[in-house]
Every structure is written in structure tokens, then in C-alpha cells.
CSV table of C-alpha atoms and ligand atoms in Angstrom, one decimal:
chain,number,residue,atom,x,y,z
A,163,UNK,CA,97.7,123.9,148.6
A,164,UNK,CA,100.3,121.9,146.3
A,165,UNK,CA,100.5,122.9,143.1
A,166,UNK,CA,99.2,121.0,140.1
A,167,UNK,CA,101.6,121.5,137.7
A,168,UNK,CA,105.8,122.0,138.8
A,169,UNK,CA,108.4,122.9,136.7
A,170,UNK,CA,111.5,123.0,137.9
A,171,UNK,CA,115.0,124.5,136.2
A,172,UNK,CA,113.6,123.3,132.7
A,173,UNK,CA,116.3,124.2,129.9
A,174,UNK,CA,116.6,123.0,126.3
A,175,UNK,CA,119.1,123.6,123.4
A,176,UNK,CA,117.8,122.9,120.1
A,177,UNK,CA,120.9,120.9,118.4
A,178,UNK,CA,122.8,123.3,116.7
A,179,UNK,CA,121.7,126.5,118.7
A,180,UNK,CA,124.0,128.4,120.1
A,181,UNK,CA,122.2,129.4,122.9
A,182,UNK,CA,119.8,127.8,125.6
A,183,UNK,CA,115.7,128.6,124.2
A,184,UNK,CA,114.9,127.9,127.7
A,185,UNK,CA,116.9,128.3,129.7
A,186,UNK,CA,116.4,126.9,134.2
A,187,UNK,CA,112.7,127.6,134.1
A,188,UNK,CA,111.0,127.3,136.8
A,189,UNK,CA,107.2,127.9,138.5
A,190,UNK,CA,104.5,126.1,140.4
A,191,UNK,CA,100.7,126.4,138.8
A,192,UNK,CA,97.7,125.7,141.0
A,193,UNK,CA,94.8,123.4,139.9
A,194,UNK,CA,91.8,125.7,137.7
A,195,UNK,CA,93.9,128.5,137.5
A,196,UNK,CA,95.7,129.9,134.8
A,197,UNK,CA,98.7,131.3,133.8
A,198,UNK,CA,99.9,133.4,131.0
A,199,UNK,CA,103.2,132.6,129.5
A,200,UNK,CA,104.2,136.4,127.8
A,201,UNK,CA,107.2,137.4,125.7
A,202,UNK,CA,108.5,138.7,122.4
A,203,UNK,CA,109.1,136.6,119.7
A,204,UNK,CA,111.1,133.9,119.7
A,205,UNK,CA,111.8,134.3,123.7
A,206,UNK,CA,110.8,130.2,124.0
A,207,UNK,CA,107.3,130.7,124.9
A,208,UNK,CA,106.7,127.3,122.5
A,209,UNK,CA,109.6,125.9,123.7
A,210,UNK,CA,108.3,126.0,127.3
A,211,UNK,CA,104.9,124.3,126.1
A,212,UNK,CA,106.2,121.5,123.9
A,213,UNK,CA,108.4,120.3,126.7
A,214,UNK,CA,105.0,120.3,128.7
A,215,UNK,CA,103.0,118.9,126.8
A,216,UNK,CA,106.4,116.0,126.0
A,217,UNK,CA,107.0,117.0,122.6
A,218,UNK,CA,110.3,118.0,123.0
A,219,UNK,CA,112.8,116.4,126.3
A,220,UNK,CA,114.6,118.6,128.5
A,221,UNK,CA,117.9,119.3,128.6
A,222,UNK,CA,118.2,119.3,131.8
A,223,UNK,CA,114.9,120.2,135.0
A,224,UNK,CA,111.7,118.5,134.6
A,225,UNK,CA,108.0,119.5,134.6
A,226,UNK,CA,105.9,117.0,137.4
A,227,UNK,CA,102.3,116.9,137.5
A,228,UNK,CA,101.0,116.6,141.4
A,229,UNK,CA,104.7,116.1,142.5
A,230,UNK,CA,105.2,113.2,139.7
A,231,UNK,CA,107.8,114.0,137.2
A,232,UNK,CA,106.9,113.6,134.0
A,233,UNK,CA,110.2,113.1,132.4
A,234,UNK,CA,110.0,109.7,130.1
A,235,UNK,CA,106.3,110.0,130.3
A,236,UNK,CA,105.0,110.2,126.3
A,237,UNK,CA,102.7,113.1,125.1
A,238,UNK,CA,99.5,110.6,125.0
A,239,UNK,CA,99.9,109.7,128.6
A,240,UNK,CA,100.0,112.9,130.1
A,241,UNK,CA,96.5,113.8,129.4
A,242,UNK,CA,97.6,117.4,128.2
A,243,UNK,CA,95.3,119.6,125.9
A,244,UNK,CA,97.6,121.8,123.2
A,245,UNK,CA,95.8,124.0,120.8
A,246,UNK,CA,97.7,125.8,118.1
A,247,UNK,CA,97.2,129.3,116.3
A,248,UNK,CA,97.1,127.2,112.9
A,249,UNK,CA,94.1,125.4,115.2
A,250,UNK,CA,94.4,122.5,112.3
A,251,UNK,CA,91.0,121.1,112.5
A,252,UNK,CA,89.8,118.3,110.3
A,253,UNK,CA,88.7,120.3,106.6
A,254,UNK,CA,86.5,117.0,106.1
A,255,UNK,CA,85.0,116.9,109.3
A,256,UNK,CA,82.1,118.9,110.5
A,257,UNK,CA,81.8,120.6,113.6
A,258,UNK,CA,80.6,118.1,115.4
A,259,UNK,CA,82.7,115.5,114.4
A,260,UNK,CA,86.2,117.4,114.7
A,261,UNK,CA,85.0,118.2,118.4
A,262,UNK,CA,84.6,114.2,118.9
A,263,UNK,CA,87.7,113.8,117.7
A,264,UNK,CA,90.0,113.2,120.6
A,265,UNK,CA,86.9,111.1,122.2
A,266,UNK,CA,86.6,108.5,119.0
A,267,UNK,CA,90.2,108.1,119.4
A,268,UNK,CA,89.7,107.5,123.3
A,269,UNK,CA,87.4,105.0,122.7
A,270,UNK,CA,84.2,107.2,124.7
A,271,UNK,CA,81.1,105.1,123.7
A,272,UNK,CA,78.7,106.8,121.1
A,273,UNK,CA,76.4,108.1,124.1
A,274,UNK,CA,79.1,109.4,126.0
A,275,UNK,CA,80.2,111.4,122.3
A,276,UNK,CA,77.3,112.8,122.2
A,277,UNK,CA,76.6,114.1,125.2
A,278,UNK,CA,80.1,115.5,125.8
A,279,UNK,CA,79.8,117.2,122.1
A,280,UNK,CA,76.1,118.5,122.8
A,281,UNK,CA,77.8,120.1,126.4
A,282,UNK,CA,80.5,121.8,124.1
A,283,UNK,CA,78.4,123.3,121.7
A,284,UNK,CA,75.9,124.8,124.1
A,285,UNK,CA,79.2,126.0,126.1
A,286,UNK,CA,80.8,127.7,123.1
A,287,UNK,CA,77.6,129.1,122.0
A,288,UNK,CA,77.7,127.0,118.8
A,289,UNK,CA,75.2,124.7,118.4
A,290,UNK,CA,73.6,126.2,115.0
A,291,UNK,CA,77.0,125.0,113.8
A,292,UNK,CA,77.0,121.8,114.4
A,293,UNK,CA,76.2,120.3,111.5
A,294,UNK,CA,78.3,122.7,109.3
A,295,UNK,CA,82.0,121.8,107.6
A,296,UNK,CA,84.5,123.6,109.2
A,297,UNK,CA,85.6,125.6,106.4
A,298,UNK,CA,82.1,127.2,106.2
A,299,UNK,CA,82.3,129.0,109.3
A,300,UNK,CA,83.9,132.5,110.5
A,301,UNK,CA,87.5,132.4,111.9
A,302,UNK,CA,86.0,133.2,115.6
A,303,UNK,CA,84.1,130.5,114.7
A,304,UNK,CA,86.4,128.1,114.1
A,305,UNK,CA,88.4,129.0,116.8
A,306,UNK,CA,85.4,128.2,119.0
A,307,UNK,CA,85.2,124.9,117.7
A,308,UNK,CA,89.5,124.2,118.1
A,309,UNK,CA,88.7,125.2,121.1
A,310,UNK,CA,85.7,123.3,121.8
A,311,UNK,CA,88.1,119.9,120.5
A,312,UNK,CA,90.5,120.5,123.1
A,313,UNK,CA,88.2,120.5,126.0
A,314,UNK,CA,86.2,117.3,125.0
A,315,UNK,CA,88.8,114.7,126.5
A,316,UNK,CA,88.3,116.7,129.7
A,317,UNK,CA,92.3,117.6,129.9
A,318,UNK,CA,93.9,118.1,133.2
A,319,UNK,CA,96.1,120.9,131.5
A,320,UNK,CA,94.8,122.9,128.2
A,321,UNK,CA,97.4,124.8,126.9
A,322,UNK,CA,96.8,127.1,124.2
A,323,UNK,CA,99.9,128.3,122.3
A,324,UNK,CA,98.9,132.4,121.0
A,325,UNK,CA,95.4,130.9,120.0
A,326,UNK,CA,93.4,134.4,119.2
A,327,UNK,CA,97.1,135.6,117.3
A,328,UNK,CA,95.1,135.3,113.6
A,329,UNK,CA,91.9,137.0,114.9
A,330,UNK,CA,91.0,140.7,115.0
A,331,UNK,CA,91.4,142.9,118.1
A,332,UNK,CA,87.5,143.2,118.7
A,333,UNK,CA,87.0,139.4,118.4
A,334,UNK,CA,90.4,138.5,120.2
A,335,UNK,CA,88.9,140.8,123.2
A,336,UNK,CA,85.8,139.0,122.7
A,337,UNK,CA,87.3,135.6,122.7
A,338,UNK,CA,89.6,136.1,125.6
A,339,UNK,CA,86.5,137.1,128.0
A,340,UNK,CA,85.1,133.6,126.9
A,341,UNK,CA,88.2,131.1,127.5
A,342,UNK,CA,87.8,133.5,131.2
A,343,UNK,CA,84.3,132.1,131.3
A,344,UNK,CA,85.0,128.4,129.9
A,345,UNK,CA,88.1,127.7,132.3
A,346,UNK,CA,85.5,128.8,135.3
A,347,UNK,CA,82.8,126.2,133.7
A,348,UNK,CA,85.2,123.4,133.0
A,349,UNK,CA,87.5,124.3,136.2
A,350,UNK,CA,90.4,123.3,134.2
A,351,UNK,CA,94.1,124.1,134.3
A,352,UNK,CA,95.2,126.7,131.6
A,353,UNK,CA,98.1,128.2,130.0
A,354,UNK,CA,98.0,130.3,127.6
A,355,UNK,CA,100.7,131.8,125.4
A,356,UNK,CA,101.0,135.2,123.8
A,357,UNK,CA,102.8,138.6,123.1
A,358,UNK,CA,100.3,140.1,123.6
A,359,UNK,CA,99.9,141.7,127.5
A,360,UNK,CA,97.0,142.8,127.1
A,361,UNK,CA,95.8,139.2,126.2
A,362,UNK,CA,97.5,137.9,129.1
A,363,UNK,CA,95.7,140.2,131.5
A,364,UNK,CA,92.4,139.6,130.1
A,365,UNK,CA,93.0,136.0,130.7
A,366,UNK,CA,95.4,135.0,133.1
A,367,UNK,CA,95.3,134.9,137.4
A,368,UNK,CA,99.3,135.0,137.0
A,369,UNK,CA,102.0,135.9,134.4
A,370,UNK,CA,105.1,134.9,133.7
A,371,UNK,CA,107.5,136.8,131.6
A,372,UNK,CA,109.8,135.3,129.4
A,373,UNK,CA,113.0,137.0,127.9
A,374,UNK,CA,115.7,135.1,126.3
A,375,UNK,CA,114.4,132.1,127.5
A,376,UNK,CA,114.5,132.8,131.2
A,377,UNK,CA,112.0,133.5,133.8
A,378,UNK,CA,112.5,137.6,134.3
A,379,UNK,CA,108.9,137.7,136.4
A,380,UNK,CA,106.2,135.4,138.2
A,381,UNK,CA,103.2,137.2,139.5
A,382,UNK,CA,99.8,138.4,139.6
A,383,UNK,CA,99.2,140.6,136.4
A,384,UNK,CA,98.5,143.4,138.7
A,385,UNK,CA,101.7,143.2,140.3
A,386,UNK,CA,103.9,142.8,136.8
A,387,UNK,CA,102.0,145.9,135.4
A,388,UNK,CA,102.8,147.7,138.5
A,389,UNK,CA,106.2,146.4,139.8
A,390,UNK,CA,107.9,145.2,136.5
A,391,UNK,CA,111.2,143.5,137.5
A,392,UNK,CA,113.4,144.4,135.3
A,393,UNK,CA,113.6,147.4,132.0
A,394,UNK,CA,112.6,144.6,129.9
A,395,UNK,CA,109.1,143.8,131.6
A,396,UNK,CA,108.4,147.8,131.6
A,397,UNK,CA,109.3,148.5,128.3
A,398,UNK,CA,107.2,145.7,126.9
A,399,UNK,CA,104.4,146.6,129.0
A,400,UNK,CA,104.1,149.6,127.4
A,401,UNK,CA,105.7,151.8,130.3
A,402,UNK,CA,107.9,154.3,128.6
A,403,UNK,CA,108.4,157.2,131.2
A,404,UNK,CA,111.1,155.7,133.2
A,405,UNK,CA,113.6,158.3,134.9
A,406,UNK,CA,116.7,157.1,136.6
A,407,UNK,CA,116.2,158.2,140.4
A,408,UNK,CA,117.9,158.8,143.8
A,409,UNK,CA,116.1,158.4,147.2
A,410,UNK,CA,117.7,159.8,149.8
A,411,UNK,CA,117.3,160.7,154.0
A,412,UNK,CA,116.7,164.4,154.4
A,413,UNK,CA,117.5,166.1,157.8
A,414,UNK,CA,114.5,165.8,159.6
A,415,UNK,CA,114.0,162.6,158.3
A,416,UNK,CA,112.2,162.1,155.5
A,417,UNK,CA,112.5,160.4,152.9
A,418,UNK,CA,113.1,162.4,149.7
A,419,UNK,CA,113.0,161.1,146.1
A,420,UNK,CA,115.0,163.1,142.9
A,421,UNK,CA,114.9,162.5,139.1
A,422,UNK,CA,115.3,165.0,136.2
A,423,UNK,CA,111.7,165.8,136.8
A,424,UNK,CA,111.5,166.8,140.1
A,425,UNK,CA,111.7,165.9,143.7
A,426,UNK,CA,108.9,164.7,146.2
A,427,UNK,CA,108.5,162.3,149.1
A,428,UNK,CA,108.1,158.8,147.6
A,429,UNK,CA,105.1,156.8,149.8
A,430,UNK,CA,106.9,153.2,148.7
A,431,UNK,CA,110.6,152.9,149.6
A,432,UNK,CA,112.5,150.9,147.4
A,433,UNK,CA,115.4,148.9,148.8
A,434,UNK,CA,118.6,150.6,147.2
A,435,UNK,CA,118.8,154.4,146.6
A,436,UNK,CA,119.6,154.4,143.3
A,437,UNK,CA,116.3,153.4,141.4
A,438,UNK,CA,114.1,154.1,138.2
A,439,UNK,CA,110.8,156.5,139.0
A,440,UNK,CA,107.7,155.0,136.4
A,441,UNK,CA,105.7,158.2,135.9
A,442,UNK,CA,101.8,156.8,134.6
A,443,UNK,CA,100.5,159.2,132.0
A,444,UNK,CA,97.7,159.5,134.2
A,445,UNK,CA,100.1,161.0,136.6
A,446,UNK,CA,101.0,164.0,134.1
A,447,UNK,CA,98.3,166.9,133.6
A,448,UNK,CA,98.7,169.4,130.5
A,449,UNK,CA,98.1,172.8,131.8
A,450,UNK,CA,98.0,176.8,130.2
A,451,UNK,CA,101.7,178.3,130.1
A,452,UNK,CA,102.7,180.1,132.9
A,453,UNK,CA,100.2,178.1,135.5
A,454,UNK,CA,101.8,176.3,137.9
A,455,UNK,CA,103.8,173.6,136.8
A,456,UNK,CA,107.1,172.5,134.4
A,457,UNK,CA,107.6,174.4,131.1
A,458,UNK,CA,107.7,171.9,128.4
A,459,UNK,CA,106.9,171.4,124.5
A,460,UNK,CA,104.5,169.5,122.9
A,461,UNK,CA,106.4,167.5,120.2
A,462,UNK,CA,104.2,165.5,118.5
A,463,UNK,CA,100.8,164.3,119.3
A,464,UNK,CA,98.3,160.9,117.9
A,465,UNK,CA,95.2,160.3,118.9
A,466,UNK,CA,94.5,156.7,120.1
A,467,UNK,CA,91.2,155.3,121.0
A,468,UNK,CA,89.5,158.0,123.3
A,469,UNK,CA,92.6,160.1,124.3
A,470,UNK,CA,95.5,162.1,122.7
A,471,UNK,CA,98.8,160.4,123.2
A,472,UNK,CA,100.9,163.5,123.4
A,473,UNK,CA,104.5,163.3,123.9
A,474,UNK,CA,106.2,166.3,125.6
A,475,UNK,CA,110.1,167.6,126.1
A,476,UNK,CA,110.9,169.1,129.3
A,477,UNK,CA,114.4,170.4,129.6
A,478,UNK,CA,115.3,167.7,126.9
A,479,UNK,CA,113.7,165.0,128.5
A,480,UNK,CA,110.9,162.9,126.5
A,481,UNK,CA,107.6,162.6,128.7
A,482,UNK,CA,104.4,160.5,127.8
A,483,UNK,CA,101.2,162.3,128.7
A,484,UNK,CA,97.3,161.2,128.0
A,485,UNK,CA,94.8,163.5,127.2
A,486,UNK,CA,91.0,162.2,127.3
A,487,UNK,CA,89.5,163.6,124.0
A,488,UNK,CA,86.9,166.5,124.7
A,489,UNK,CA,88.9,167.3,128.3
A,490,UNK,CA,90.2,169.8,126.9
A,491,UNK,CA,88.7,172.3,124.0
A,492,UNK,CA,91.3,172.2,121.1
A,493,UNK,CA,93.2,169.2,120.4
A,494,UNK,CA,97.2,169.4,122.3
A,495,UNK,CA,99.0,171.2,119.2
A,496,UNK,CA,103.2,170.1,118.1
A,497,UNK,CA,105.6,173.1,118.7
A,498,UNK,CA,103.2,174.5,121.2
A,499,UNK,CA,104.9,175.3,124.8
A,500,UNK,CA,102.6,174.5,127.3
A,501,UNK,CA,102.9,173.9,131.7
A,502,UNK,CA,102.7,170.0,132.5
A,503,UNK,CA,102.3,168.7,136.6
A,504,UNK,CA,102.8,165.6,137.9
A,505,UNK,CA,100.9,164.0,140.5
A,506,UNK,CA,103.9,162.6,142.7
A,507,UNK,CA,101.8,159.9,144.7
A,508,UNK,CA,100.7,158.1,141.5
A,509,UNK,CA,104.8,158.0,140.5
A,510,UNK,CA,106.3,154.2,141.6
A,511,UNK,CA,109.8,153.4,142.4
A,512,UNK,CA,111.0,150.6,141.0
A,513,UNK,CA,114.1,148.6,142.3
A,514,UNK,CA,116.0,148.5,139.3
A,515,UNK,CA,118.1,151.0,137.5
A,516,UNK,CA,118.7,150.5,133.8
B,157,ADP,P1,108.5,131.7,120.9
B,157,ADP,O1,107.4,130.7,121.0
B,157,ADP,O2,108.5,132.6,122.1
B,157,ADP,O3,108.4,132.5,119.7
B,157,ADP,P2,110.3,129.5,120.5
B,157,ADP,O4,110.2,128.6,121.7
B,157,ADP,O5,109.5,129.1,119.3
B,157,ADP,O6,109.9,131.0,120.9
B,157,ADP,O7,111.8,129.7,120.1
B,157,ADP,C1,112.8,130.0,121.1
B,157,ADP,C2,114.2,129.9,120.4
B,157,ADP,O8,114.5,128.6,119.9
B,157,ADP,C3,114.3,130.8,119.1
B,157,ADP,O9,115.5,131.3,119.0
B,157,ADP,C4,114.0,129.8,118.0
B,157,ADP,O10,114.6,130.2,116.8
B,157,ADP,C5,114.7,128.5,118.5
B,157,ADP,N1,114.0,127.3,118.1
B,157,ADP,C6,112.7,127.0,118.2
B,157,ADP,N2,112.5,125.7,117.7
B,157,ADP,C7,113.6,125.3,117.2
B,157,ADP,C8,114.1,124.1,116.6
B,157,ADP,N3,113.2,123.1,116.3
B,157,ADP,N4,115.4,124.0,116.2
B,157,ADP,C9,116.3,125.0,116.5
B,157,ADP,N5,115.9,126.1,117.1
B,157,ADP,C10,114.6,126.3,117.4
């Protein structure tokens, strides 16, 4: 299968920057499929889009759609989709006419309007709005109906550049099952740009991780969340028990795995010796003193959502743990010492040391 979208070493200096925003890009993305483009602030996430979508020309690379390149090619003619976290729909315009925007300016005839408007408003669940002005509906709302705008001219690529940033968690989890379900209705081609990884996995079949403008790591979110590349991808994924590590042959052939937590045969290999061991919090179980296990202080604990987020010292080094609320009868208590044990076979060895 080719891929729909190509882009190839793309790379662009604003005038006056001092350094590349983006900086030899490259990836392939398949036709109905749709990738996540995640990174910090300022790491050329936009960038990356508005050379897409033609807004801005390349410095040097290109971005080709079905193996044609579309360097030269202007915005209008690419038949791109780009939705904004501003969303800037029309304040004079009611629903239904901001979503038949893009097809008045088309030229669609008036039956064709209509029926693609009616089919958008039953798909975004918001047909008792259709009549409304847009500044008399919710924020999800209206997010439905920017999003509802960018479909209409049936684009071959919608990209949507941290569209659900404004929103609140619960209606950004909401919102992200539902661009899921639209981009399987619509079968079209999606990226979608955020900080926010836990966006990208609800929406995305692959990620790619920007950091300082370059490509750090392409893959299925699974994979990023449980091979990051490099310290950067861990640490912004959240992964904060990273150990440096040492694998080694023992005499009778095994292999053997050693960090400042312990030593235990490692099931994955990594390709160099010297490595970083990720240790889950799942991996770590809070036990009574004196039970089997490492001795180790509890030094300061917040509970988030359904668990404790408990954060240990053992022999000076800092440890993550997880505690499910009501697994255990008292809450974990600071300045307490207690026994911790790691589940080895959940640890990962990762091919990088920081
Ligand atoms: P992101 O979308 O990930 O926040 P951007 O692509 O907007 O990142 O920005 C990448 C880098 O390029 C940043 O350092 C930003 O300051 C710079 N930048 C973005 N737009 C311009 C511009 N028009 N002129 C100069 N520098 C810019």
C-alpha cells in the first residue's frame, strides 16, 4: 500500500530565526488513517501543518500527495481541511450556514448544500442546532460545528491543529472518542496536533514525536508508550522511573540485568549493554516493613483520580509507585518507612542511556 500523504526531509527557518522550526522531517501516512503529531510547545507542530496545508514553503524537502509533490501547488488546490483551536467560525452565520461555508464558496448547487449539511448535522449529533447563531451554543458545541465545516468539502486530508486545547478534560475525552468515530464514517485522512499524549492516543493509529523540530519517533502509540526512543519521548510521556542499567552474560549464560534497584534476568535484550531500565508503577508493590522486599521511605504522597501517587526513596533513589485507593486500609503516610517489590518482568529495557 503507498502512502497517501509523503513528506520527505521538510525543513523551514522562519526569517530571522536562529534555528531550523523544522527541521528534515520526514514520514509516510496511509489513506483513512491518522496520525498524531505530539510535542511541547513551540517544538514546530504548526510549522509542520502550515507547510502541509501550503501556507508556509519549505526550506528545503517537500510534502507529495499520492507520490505528487506538492511544492508550488497553492493552499486552495490542494484540497486540505485545517481547523484551528481559535475554530474562527462566522459570528453572523448560523450553524448551518458556517457549515456550508466551504461548499457556497465551491460553488455545490443548493441541493447538494443541503444534503451535505443535513449529513453533518446528523453526524455530529447537532441537528437541534441548526438553526441557532454560533455564539449561542456551548464550546463543545461549537467545536462540533468547526468541525462539522471542515468535513463538508469532503477533504482528502483534515488536519486539526490542538483543536479540543480550549475545552475541558471531560468534554476533550468526549470529543476525541468522536473525531475516532467521524474519521471511520468519513474514512478520511487525519492529523491531528497536540501536547497532549493522552489526546494523541485517544485519537491517533500512529504518533510522531516532535522535539526541537525534528522527528525523535514514528510509531504506533503502543509502541512510543512502551519503547520511547529517546529521554525526551519518556519523560514527556509521563515515565519518570528511569534507572541507568547494565546487562550483562553470566557464567552459565544468562543474561543478567543490574540498576540501583536490583538485578534480575531481563526477558527483552536490548542491543548495547549499557541501557536505561523503565520501572511502571504498576510494577512496584508497597508492602509492611520487614516483609520481603527493599526498605524504602515514603516521601510524599497525592492522590490522583482513583489511586495514590506515592513517591518513595530507596537508598536515595526517587521511585514512583501507584496505589489503587481502598487496596490498602489507611492511606500511604510521608516519613513512613515501609518494604516496596518490584515485579522484574513488567521492567523494559530501553536502548538508550541518558
Ligand atoms: P508548536 O506548534 O509546536 O507550538 P510552532 O511550529 O508554532 O510550534 O513554532 C516552532 C518554532 O518556530 C518556535 O520556536 C516559534 O517561536 C517559531 N515560529 C513559529 N512561527 C514563526 C514565525 N512566523 N516567525 C518566526 N518564528 C516563528
Amino acid at each position: 500500500m503507498t502512502n497517501l500523504l509523503t513528506v520527505t526531509s521538510l525543513t523551514k527557518t522562519y526569517d530571522a530565526a536562529q534555528t531550523p522550526a523544522l527541521s528534515n522531517v520526514t514520514f509516510g501516512l496511509d489513506e483513512g488513517k491518522s496520525l498524531a503529531v505530539l510535542g511541547p510547545s513551540g517544538c514546530g507542530k504548526s510549522t509542520l501543518l502550515r507547510l502541509i496545508a501550503g501556507l508556509e514553503t519549505p526550506d528545503g524537502g517537500e510534502a507529495a500527495m499520492n507520490g505528487e509533490s506538492l511544492n508550488g501547488v497553492p493552499p486552495h488546490r490542494r484540497g486540505f481541511g485545517l481547523m484551528h483551536q481559535d475554530l474562527a467560525l462566522f459570528p453572523h452565520l448560523n450553524v448551518r450556514d458556517n457549515i456550508a461555508f466551504g461548499l457556497r464558496s465551491q460553488r455545490w448547487d443548493a441541493e447538494g448544500i443541503q444534503r451535505r449539511v443535513n449529513e453533518l448535522l446528523e453526524l455530529m449529533r447537532i441537528e437541534p442546532l441548526a438553526d441557532r447563531s454560533v455564539d449561542a451554543i456551548s464550546g463543545g458545541e461549537q467545536q462540533r460545528v468547526a468541525l462539522a465545516r471542515s468535513l463538508a468539502p469532503r477533504p482528502r486530508l483534515l488536519m486539526l491543529d490542538e483543536p479540543l486545547g480550549a475545552l475541558d478534560r471531560r468534554l476533550r475525552e468526549e470529543l476525541a472518542q468522536e473525531i475516532r468515530r467521524i474519521r471511520d464514517h468519513e474514512g478520511v485522512t487525519l492529523i491531528y496536533v497536540t501536547h497532549d499524549h493522552d489526546e494523541a492516543f485517544a485519537v491517533a493509529d500512529d504518533i510522531l514525536v516532535l522535539e526541537g523540530g525534528r522527528a525523535v519517533q514514528h510509531g504506533p502509540p503502543e509502541d512510543v508508550w512502551l519503547k520511547p526512543a529517546t529521554p525526551f519521548v519518556a519523560r514527556f510521556l509521563g515515565h519518570e522511573n528511569l534507572f541507568p542499567c547494565e546487562v550483562s552474560t553470566t557464567e552459565d549464560g544468562a543474561n543478567e540485568a543490574r540498576c540501583a534497584l536490583g538485578t534480575w534476568q531481563p526477558i527483552d535484550v536490548p542491543t548495547s549493554q549499557a541501557c536505561t531500565a523503565l520501572i511502571p508503577p504498576e510494577a512496584i508493590t508497597i508492602v509492611e516493613p520487614n516483609q520481603n522486599g527493599a526498605e524504602a521511605t515514603i516521601e510524599d504522597v497525592t492522590l490522583q483520580g482513583g489511586s495514590y501517587d506515592v513517591t518513595l526513596n530507596i537508598r536515595g533513589e526517587k521511585l514512583r509507585a501507584r496505589v489503587l485507593v481502598g487496596a490498602t486500609s489507611t492511606r500511604p503516610n510521608p516519613n513512613t518507612t515501609v518494604s516496596v517489590s518490584i515485579d522484574w518482568n513488567q521492567v523494559r529495557l530501553l536502548d538508550w542511556v541518558e
